[in-house]
Each structure stands twice: as C-alpha cells, then as structure tokens.
Coordinates of C-alpha atoms and ligand atoms in Angstrom, one line a residue:
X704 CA 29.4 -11.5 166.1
X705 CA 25.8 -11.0 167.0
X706 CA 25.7 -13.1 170.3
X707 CA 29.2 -13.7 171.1
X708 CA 29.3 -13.9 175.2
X709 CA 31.9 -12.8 177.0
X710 CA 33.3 -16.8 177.2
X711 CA 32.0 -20.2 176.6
X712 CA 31.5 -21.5 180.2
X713 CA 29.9 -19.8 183.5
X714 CA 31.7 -21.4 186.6
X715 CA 31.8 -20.3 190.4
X716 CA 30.0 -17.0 189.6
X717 CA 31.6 -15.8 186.2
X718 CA 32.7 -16.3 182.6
X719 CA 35.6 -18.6 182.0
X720 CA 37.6 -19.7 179.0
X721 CA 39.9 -22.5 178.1
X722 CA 41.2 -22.0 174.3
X723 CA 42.4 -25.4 174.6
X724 CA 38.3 -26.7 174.3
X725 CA 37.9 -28.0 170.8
X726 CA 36.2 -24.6 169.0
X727 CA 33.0 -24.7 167.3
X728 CA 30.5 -22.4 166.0
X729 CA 27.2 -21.1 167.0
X730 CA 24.8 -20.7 163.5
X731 CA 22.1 -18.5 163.4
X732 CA 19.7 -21.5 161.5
X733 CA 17.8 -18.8 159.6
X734 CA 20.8 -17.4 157.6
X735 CA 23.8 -20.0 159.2
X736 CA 25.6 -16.6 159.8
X737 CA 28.1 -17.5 163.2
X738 CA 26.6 -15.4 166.0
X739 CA 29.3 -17.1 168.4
X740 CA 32.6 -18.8 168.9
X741 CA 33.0 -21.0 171.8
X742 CA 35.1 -23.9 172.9
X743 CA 34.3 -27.3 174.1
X744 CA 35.1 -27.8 177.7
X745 CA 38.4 -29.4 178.7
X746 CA 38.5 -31.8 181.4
X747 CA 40.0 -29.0 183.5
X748 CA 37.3 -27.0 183.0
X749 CA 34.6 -30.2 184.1
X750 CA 37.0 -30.6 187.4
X751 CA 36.6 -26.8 188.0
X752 CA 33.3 -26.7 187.7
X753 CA 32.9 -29.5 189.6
X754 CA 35.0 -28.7 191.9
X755 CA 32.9 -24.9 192.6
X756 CA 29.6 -26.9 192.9
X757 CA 30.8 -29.1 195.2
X758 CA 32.6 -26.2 197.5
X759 CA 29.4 -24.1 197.2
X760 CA 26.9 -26.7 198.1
X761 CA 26.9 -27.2 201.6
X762 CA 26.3 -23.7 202.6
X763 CA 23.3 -23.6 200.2
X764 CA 22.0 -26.8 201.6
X765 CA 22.0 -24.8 205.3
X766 CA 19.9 -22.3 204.2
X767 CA 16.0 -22.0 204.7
X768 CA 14.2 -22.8 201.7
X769 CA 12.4 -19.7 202.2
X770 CA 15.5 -17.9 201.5
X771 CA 16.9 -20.2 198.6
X772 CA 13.2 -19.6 197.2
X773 CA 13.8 -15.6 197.7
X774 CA 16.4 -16.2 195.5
X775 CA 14.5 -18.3 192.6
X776 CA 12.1 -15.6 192.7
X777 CA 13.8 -13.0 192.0
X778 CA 15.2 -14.5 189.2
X779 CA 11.7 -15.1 187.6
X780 CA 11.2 -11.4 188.0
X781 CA 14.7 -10.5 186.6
X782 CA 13.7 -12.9 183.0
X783 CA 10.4 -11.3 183.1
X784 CA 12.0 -7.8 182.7
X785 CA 14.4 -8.9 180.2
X786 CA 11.9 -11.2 178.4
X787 CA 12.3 -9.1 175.1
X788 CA 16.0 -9.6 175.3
X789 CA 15.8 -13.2 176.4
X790 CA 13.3 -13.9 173.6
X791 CA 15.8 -12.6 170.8
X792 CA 19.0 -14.6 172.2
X793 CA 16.7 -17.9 172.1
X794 CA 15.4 -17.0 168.4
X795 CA 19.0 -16.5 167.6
X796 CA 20.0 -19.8 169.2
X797 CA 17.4 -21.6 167.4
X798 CA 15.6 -20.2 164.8
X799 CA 12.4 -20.1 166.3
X800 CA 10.0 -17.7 165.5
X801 CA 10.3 -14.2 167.8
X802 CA 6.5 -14.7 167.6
X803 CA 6.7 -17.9 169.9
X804 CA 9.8 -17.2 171.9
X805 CA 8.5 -13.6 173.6
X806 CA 5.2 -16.0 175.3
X807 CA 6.8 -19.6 176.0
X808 CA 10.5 -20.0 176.4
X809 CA 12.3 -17.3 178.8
X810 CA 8.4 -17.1 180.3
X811 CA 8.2 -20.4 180.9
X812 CA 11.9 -20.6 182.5
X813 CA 10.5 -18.0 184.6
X814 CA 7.5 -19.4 185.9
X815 CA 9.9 -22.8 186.8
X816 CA 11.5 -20.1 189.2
X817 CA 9.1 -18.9 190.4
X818 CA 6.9 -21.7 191.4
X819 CA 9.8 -23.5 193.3
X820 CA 10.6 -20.8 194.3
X821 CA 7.1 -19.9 195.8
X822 CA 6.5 -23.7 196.9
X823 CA 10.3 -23.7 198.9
X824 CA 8.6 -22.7 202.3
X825 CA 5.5 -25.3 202.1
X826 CA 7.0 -28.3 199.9
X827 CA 10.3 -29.6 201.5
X828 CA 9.0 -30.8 205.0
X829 CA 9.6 -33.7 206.6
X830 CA 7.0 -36.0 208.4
X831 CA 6.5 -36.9 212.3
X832 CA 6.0 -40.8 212.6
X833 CA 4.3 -41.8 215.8
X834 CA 5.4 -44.9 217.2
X835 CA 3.4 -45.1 220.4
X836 CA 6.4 -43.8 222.9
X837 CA 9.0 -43.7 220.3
X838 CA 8.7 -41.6 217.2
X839 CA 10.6 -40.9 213.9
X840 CA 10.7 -37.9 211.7
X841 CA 11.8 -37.7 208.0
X842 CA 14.3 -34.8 206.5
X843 CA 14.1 -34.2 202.8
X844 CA 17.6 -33.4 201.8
X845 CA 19.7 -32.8 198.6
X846 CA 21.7 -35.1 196.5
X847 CA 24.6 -32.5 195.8
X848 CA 26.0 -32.1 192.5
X849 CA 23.4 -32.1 190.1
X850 CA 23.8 -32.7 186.6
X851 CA 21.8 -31.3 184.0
X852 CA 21.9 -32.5 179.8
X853 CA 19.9 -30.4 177.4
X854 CA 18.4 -30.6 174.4
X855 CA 17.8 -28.0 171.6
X856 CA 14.7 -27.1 171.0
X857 CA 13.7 -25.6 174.2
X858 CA 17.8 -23.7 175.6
X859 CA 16.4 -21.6 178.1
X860 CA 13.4 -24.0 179.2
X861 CA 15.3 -26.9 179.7
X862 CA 18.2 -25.1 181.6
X863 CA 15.3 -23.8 184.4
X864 CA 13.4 -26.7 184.6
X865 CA 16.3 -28.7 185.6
X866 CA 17.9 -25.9 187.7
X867 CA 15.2 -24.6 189.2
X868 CA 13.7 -27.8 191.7
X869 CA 17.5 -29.0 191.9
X870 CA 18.6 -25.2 193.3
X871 CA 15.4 -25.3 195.6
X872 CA 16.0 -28.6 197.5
X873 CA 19.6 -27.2 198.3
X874 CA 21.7 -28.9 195.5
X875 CA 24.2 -27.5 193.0
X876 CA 24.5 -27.6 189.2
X877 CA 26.4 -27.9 186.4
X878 CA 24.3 -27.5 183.4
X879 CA 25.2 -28.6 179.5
X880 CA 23.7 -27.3 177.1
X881 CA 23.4 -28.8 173.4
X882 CA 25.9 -28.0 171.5
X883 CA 23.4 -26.5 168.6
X884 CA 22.1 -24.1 171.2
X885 CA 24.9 -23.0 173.4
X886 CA 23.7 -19.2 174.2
X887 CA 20.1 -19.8 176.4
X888 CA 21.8 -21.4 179.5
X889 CA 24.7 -19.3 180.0
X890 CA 22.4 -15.8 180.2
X891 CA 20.3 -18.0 183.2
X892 CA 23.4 -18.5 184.9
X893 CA 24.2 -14.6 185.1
X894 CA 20.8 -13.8 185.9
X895 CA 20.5 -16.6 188.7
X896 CA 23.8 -14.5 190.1
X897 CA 22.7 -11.2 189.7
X898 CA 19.4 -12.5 191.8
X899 CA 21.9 -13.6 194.9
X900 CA 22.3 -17.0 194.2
X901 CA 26.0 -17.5 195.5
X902 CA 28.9 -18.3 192.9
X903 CA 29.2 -22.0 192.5
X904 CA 25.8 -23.6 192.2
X905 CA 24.6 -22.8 188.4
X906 CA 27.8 -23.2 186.1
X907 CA 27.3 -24.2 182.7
X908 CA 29.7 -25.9 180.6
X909 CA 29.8 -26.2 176.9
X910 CA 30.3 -29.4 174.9
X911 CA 28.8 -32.4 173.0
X912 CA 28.8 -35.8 173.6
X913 CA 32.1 -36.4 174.1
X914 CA 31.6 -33.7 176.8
X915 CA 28.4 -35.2 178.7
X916 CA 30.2 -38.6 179.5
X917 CA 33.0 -36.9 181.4
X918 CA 30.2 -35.4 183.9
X919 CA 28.0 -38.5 183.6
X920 CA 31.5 -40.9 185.1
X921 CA 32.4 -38.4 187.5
X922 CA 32.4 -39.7 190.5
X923 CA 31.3 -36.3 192.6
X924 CA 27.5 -36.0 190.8
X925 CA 25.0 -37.6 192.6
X926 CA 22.4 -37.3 190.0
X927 CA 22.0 -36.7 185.9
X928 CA 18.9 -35.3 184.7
X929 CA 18.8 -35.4 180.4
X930 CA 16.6 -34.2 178.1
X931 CA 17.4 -35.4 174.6
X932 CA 16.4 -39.0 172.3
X933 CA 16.2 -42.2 173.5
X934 CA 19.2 -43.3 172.6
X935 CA 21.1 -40.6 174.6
X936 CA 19.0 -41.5 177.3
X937 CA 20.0 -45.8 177.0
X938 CA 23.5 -44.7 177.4
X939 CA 23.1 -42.2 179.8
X940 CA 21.3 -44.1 181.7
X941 CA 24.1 -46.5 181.8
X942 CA 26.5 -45.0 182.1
X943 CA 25.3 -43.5 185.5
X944 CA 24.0 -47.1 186.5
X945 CA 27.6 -47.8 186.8
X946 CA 28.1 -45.9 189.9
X947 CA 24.4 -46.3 190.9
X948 CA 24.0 -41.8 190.7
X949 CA 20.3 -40.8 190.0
X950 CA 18.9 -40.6 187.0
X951 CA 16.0 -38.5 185.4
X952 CA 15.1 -39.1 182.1
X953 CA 13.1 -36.3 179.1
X954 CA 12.9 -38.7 176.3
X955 CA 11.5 -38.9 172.7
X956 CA 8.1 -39.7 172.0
X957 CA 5.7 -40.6 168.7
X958 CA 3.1 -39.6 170.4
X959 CA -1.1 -39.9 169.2
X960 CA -3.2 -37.5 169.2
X961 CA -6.7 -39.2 168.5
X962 CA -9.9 -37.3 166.6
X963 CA -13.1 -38.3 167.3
X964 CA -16.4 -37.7 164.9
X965 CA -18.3 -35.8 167.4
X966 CA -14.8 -33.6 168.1
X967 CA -15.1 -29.6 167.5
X968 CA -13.3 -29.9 164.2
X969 CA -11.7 -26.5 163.8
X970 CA -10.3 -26.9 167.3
X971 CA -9.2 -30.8 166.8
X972 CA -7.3 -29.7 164.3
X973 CA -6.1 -26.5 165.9
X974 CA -4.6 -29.1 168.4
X975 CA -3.0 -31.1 165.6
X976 CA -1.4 -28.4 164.1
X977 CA 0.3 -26.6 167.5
X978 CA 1.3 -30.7 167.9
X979 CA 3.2 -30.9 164.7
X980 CA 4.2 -27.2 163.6
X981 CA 5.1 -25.2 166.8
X982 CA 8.7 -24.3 167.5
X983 CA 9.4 -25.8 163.5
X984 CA 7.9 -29.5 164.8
X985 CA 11.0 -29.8 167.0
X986 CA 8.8 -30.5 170.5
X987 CA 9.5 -33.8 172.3
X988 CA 5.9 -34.4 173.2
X989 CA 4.4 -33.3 169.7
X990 CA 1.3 -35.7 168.2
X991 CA 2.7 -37.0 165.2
X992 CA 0.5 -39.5 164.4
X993 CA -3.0 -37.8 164.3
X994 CA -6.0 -40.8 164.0
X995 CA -8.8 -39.2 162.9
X996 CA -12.2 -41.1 162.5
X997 CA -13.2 -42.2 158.9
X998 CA -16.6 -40.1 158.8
X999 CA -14.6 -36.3 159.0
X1000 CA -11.4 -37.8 157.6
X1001 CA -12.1 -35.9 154.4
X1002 CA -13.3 -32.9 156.2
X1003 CA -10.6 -32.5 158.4
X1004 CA -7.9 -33.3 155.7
X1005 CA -9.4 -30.2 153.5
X1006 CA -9.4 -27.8 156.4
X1007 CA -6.3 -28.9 157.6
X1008 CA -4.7 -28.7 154.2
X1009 CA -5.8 -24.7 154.0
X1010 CA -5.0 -24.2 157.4
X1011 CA -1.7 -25.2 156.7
X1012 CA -0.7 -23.3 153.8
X1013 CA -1.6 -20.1 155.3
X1014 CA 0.9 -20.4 157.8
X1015 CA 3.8 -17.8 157.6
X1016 CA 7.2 -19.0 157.1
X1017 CA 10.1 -16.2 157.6
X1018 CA 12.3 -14.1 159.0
X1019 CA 12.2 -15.5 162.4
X1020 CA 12.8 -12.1 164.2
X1021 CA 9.8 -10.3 161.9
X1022 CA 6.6 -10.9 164.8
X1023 CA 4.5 -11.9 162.0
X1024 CA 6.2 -15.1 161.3
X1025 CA 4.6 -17.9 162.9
X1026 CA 7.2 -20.1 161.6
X1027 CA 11.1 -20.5 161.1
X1028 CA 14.0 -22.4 160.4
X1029 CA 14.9 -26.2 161.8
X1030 CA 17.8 -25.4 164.2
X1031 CA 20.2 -27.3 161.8
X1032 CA 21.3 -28.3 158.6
X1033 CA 21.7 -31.9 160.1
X1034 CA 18.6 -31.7 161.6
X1035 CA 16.8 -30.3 158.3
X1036 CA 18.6 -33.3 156.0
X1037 CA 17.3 -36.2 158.8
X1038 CA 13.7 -34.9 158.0
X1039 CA 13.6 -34.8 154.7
X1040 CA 15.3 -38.0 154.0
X1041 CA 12.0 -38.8 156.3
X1042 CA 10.0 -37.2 153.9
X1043 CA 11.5 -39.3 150.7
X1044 CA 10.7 -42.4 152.5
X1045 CA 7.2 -41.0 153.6
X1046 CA 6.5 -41.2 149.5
X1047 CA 8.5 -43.9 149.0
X1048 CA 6.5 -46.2 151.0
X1049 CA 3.5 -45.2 149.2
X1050 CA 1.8 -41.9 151.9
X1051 CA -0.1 -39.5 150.3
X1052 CA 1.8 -35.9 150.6
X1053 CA -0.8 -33.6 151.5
X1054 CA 0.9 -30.3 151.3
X1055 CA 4.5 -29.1 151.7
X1056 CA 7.5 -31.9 151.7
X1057 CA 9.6 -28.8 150.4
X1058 CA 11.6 -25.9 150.7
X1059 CA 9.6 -22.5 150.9
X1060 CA 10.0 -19.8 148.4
X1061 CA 11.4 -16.2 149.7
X1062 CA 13.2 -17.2 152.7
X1063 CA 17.4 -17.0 152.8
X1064 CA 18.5 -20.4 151.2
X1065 CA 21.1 -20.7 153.6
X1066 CA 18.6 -20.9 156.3
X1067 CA 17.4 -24.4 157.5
X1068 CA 13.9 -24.0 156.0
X1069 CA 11.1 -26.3 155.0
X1070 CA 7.6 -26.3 154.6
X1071 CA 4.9 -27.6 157.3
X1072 CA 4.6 -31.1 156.2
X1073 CA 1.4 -33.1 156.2
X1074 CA 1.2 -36.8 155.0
X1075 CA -2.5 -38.4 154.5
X1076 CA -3.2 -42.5 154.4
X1077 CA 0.1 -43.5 157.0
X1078 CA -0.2 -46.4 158.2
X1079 CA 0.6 -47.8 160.9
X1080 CA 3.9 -50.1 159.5
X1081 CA 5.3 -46.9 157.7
X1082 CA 8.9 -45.7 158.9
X1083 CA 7.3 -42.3 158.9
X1084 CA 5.0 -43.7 161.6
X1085 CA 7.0 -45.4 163.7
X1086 CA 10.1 -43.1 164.0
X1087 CA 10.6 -40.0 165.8
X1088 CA 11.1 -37.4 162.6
X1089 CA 11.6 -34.2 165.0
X1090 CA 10.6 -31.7 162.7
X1091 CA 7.2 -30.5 160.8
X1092 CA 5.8 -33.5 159.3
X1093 CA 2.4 -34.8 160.5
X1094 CA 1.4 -38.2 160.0
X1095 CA -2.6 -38.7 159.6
X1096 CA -4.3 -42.0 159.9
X1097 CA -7.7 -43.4 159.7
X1098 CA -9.5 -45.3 162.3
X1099 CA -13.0 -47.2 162.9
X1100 CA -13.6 -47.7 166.4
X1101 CA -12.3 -46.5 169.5
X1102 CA -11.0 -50.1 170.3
X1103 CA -9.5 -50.2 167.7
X1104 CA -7.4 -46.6 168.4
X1105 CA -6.3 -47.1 171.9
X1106 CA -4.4 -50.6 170.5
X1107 CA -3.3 -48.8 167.8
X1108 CA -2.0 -45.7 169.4
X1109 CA -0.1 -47.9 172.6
X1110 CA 1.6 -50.4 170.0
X1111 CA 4.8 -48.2 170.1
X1112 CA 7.9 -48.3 172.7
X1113 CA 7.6 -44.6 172.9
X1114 CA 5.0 -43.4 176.0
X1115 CA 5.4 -39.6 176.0
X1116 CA 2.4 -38.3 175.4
X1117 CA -1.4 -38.5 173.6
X1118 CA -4.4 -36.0 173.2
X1119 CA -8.1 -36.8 172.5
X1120 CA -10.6 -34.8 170.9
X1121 CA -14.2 -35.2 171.7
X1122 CA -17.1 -34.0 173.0
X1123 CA -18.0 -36.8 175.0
X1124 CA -17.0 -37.1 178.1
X1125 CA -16.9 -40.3 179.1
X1126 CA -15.4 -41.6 176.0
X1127 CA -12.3 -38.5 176.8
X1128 CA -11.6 -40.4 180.2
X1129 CA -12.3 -43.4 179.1
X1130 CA -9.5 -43.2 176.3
X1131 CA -7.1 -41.3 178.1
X1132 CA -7.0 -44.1 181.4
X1133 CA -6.5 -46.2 178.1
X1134 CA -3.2 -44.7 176.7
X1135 CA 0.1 -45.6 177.5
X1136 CA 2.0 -42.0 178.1
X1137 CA 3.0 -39.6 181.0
X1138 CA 1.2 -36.6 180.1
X1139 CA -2.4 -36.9 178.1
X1140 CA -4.4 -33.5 176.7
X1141 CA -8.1 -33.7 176.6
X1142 CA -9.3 -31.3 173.9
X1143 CA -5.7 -29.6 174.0
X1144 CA -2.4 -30.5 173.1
X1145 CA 1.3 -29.5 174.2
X1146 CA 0.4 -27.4 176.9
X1147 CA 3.1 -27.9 180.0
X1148 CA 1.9 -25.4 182.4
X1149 CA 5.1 -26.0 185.5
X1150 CA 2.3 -27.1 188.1
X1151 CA 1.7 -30.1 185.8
X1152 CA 4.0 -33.0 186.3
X1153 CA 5.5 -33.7 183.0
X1154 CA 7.2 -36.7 181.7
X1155 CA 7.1 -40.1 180.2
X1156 CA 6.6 -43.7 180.2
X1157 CA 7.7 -46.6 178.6
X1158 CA 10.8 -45.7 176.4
X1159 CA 10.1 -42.1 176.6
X1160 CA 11.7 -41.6 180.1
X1161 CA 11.3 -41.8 183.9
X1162 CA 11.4 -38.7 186.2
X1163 CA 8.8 -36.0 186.3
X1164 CA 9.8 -32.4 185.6
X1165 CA 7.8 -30.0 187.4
X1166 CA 5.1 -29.7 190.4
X1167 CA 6.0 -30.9 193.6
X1168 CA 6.8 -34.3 192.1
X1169 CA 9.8 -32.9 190.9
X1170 CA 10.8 -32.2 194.4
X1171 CA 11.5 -36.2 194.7
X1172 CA 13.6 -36.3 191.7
X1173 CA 16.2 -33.6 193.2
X1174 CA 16.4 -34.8 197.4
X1175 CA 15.9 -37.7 198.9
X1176 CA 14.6 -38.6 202.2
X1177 CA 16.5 -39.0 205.6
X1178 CA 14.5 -41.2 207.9
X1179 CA 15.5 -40.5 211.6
X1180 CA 14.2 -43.5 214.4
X1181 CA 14.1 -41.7 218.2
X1182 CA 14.4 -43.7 221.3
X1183 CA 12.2 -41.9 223.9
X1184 CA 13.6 -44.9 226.9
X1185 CA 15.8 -47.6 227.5
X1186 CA 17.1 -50.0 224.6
X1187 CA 15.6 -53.5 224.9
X1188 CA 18.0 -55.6 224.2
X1189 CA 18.1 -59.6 224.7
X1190 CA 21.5 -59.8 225.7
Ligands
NAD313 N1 10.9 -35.3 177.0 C1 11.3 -34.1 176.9 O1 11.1 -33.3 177.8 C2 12.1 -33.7 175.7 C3 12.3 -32.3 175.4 C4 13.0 -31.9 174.3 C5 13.6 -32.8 173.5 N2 13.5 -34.1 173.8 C6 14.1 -35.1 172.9 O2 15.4 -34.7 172.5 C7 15.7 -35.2 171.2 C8 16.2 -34.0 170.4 O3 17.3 -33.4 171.0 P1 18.8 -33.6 170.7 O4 18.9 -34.0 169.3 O5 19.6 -32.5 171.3 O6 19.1 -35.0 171.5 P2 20.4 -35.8 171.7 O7 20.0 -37.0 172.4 O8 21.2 -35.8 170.5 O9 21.3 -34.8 172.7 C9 20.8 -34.4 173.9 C10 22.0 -33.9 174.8 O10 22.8 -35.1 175.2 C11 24.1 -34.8 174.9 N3 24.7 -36.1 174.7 C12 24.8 -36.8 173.5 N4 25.4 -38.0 173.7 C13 25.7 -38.1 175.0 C14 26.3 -39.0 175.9 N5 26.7 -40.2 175.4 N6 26.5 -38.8 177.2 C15 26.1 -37.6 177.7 N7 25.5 -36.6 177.0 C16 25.3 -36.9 175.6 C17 24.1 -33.9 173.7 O11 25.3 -33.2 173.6 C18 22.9 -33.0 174.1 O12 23.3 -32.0 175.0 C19 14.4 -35.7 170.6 O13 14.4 -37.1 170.7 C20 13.4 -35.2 171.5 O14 12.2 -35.9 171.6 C21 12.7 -34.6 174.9
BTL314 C1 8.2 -29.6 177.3 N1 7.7 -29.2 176.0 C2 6.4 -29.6 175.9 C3 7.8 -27.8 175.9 C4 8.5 -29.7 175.0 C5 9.5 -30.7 174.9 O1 10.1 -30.7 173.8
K315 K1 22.5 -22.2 167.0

C-alpha cells in the first residue's frame, strides 16, 4: 500500500499498534485505491498515551523556552527539506491538488514551528507588579496534557498549529487526527522526534468520534483544542465543560465576502474564487456567499463564469492540476444533495453542479460550482456546504450588506473588495467575524491571530495570542515586612 506507516499511533517516541482498534481504511479520494490500514485506538492505547504525556511533561515544562524553541525550529527546517515528500503524503491523504500542497500545507506547518519556536525566548515572560514596598510577579506556565482534534481538510496544518504554541509553553500532546486523513499527523510526530523533542510529548492517536470523547472525559487533559463543524464543537465543548478543562474552539463558518462597484474586478473575483475553489472548497473560512453590487453583477457573473471553467480538474499529483477530488465519497454526496436543493429552490446554476469528464470515476470529483440569484432564505445560503459551490447575491447599498452579511450564527470570517478606503474600514469594524480580508481572502499567514466569533468558535490560533490559549498565568504576591494583621 502506497502510504501504509509503519503503525497506526505514535506514542512516547515511536510507532505502536493495537490490532484490537476497530480497522479502517485510508482512500486515496482521487482513485479510492486504500493507501493504508490502520486501527482505531483502544482505550489502552488512550491510557498509554496519556499516560507518556503526562510522564514526559514536567521535565519539558523545566526547560528554557529558548531550548524547547531550538527544538520547534529545527523541526520547521526538517519539513522544509522534506516539503516535496510532505506535500505528496498530504495529496495522498486528501486529494488535494500537489499544485497547492508543495506552497501551503507542510510550509505552513512549518512556519507554526518556526515562529513559536522563534518567539519562545521573548513571548513567555512574566510581569513585575510594584506594590509600593511589596511587589508581585506573574509566571506564565502550562496546562499539561493537551488535547488536540482535527479536521480534514488541512492534516498536517492543523496538527502544527495546535502542537506547536502547546509544545512551546511547556505542555504535552496527544493529537487526533480525522479519521478521513490519518497519515499528515503521524509524519509530524516523527519529525518533532528526530528534531530532539523528547518521547512523550507529540503522540498521535487514530480514531473517530467514538475515539475523541474518551480523550475529551479523561480526567488527566487540562485542555481540548478542535478544529472541525459546529456541532462537534457544541458537544465538545460540553463535554469538557463537565470537568471545567480548557477549551479552544476552530469552527465552521458561511462566511461573506462583499464586492463593491468601484472594486478591481478581476482581482474581486480572484478573491472569490481562492474563497470557494482552493483545496476542492473544503476551507473553514471560505466566502461562500459573495454580495456583489447590482451595477457589475453582470460583469462579474460573465468573467467569473470563464474564469471558472478554465480551471483544471485532475490527477491531483500532475502539478498542473489546480484542482482535485473532495476528500470523500460522503463528503462529495452531502454537496451535491446541496446542489439539488440549490435548483430546487429556484438558484440560477451558473456553471458546473456536475461531475467532470476525464477524471477516474471512482474518484470523489465534481466541478467548481457557481450559483447566481441566492438569496438570502435559500438552504444553499444559510448552511455550511464544505465543498466547491459559490453562492452569489445581489446587493444595493452598503447598509444594506453589512445586515445582510451578520444575520447568520456563523462569525468566521468576511472579505471586502473596494477601492475606497474608508468604506473597507468602515465595513470591516461592521462585520461580525474573527478574521476579515480587505482586498484579499483566505490568507492565514501564522503571525495573524486566526479564529472566530459567534458560533464559529472561541480561541485564536496563532501569534502570540495563541500563547494564552496553551498556559495560564501564576500570579505570585511578595511580602517585603511584617504581616499586618488585626488580631
Ligand atoms: N475554523 C477552523 O480553523 C476550521 C478549519 C478546518 C475545518 N473547520 C471545520 O471543520 C468541519 C469539517 O471537518 P470535519 O468534517 O472533519 O469535522 P467534524 O466535526 O466531523 O470532525 C472533526 C473532528 O472531530 C472528531 N469528532 C467528531 N465527533 C466528536 C466527538 N463527539 N468528540 C470528540 N471528537 C469528535 C472527528 O473524529 C474529527 O477528528 C467544517 O465545519 C469546517 O468548517 C474549521
Ligand atoms: C486555516 N485555513 C484558512 C487554512 C483554513 C481552515 O479551513
Ligand atoms: K484519505
């Protein structure tokens, strides 16, 4: 088998099996040829894993950050040199185009190394509180066992940007991956080893969600940090409220993305395209409902429409294909039953809705999907689809826009296109979301924080704010003379 690793889970410094783990199968989504075997972690396996984090954490919790950032770093550089080989195990694990995978996803895990690993020496400092005589002083210090859930669409990002700020403030991990993409994480893990971290602080464990819950109750994890849908997230979320452990939440979005008249069309709808058609559609934070001003509405429909169908659907591993399979058959059946009530409820089908001709038809293939006149009641509107279907609407004023684009529950993220600068501010203080683009969309560069509001989430991933999401603070009160006390 094309990617079979040497076992399903990584725990206290190498490869374990338990054949007793319910076994599933790893699909390659552009042919559904198995690429692995793996098994679903027992509770044995949870308990050892638990057990090596929690063993292995104190000692890493003693160390400088400086030398726990050493660490991190030479990671990054270790993924950097084996980006090609990175790149093909995350198109294998999820179909995405080889095209996109060699410049965002091991990159991007990379540069989540390396910046908390370069920020380790500066960023976890505590404060001196002068108290005329007495003082206090603050400690920033780790939670412990960390928990990290992940979601499919981005294996190898996802498993860094949790495991890199929770490694750096001196905690361990135990990292699950989805259960569509189990590959990404567990090459991460042997990397983060062969870079000197010491056994017992990244394992990985494979399962779904009869897995996550086992981690999620246990009562050694301090803190859970998921990226998947909202309703993962509700029960997640309370399942860990039941023992009060800290929670970080990537959620779902619907988010707008709003075009302006006076917008630089070709690049407006550049922006609309990367937010609905990069990695397949499946992006958390992807503009699905584009608004785009009455006076270019045809314009922009005509040019988008060409654009579109130009795009290059294929073999994901051929570097000219700019776009591959969905990462499932599940997943590929959930959007286009989207797509039958898209036409159903009366949206005008732009282009695609289909399957494309000359790719393998046992590959999870559809076409970039673009729906024209959605409005704002349509399911296709209101629901997260999580695949390639773009849902354009037209709109009068800016007023108008803004009350349209905030009346959803999901606050992930929004984009504006304009020229004028006011109006871009002006909008964007508007929206209701955790990270905005002004004449951009998707871009998640790891100094940003990134994250969402309202039912998208809570938690930043990234920057320094990160940093409070993974340690909390230890305030210490100093007596410089005698206690006064009444009594
Ligand atoms: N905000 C972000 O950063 C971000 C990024 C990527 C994806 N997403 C969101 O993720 C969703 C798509 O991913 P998905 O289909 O893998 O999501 P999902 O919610 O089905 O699964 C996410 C993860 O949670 C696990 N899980 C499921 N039920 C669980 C439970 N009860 N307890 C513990 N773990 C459980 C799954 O096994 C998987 O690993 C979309 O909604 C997307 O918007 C968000
Ligand atoms: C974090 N980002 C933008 C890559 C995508 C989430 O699905
Ligand atoms: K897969």
């Amino acid at each position: 088998m094309k990617a079979q690793p040497k076992a399903s889970h990584f725990i206290d410094g190498d490869y374990v099996e338990d054949t007793a783990g319910a076994p599933f199968d790893s699909l390659y989504p552009a042919t559904g040829e198995v690429i692995a075997r793996l098994h679903a972690a027992t509770p044995a396996i949870v308990e050892k894993a638990i057990a090596a984090a929690k063993r292995a954490q104190p000692a890493w919790a003693a160390m400088s950050p400086t030398a726990r950032g050493r660490i991190l770093k030479r990671a990054a550089d270790i993924m950097r040199e084996r980006n090609r080989e990175l790149s093909e195990l995350e198109t294998l694990d999820t179909g995405k185009p080889i095209q996109e995978t060699i410049v965002a996803d091991p990159t991007s895990g990379a540069d989540a190394f390396e910046f908390f690993g370069g920020i380790a020496a500066a960023a976890l400092n505590g404060d001196y509180i002068p108290l005329g005589g007495d003082f206090a002083f603050t400690k920033r210090v780790p939670l412990g066992v960390c928990v990290g859930i992940g979601a499919w669409n981005y294996p190898q990002q996802i498993a860094c940007w949790k495991g890199a700020p929770a490694l750096i403030c001196g905690n361990a991990m135990i990292f699950k991956p989805s259960e569509n993409t189990p590959l990404g994480a567990l090459k991460i893990a042997e990397i983060l080893v062969e870079a000197g971290l010491p056994k017992g602080l990244y394992n990985v464990i494979q399962g779904d969600r009869a897995t996550g819950p086992l981690l999620v109750n246990h009562p050694d994890v301090a803190k859970v940090s998921l990226t998947g849908s909202v309703e993962t997230g509700k029960k997640v979320a309370s399942a860990a409220a039941a023992s009060l452990k800290h929670v970080t939440m990537e959620l779902g979005g619907k988010s707008p993305l709003i075009v302006f008249d006076d917008a630089d069309l070709e690049s407006a709808i550049g922006g609309a395209m990367l937010g609905n058609f990069y990695s397949t559609g499946q992006v958390c934070s992807n503009g699905t409902r584009v608004f785009v001003q009455k006076g270019i509405k045809d314009k922009f429909l005509s040019r988008l429409k060409e654009r579109t169908e130009k795009i290059i659907i294929g073999d994901p591993m051929d570097e000219a294909t700019q776009f591959g399979p969905m990462v499932s058959k599940a997943q590929l059946d959930k959007v286009f039953s989207y797509i039958e009530k898209g036409k159903a409820e009366g949206a005008t089908l732009l282009t695609g809705g289909g399957i494309p001709n000359s790719v393998s038809s046992a590959g999870n293939y559809i076409q970039p999907t673009v729906f024209a006149d959605v409005t704002d009641d349509m399911t296709i509107c209101r629901e997260e689809i999580f695949g390639p279907v773009m849902c354009v609407l037209d709109f009068d004023n800016e007023d108008e826009v803004v009350a349209r684009a905030n009346a959803t529950e999901f606050g992930l993220s929004a984009g504006v296109f304009t020229q004028d600068i006011t109006r871009a501010h002006r909008v964007v203080d508007a929206l209701e979301a955790g990270t905005l683009w002004i004449n951009a969309y998707n871009l998640a560069p790891v100094e940003v924080p990134f994250g969402g509001s309202k039912q998208s989430g809570f938690g930043r991933e990234n920057s320094i704010a990160a940093l409070n999401h993974y340690s909390e603070l230890k305030s210490v009160y100093v007596a410089m003379g005698p206690v006064q006390s009444p009594y």
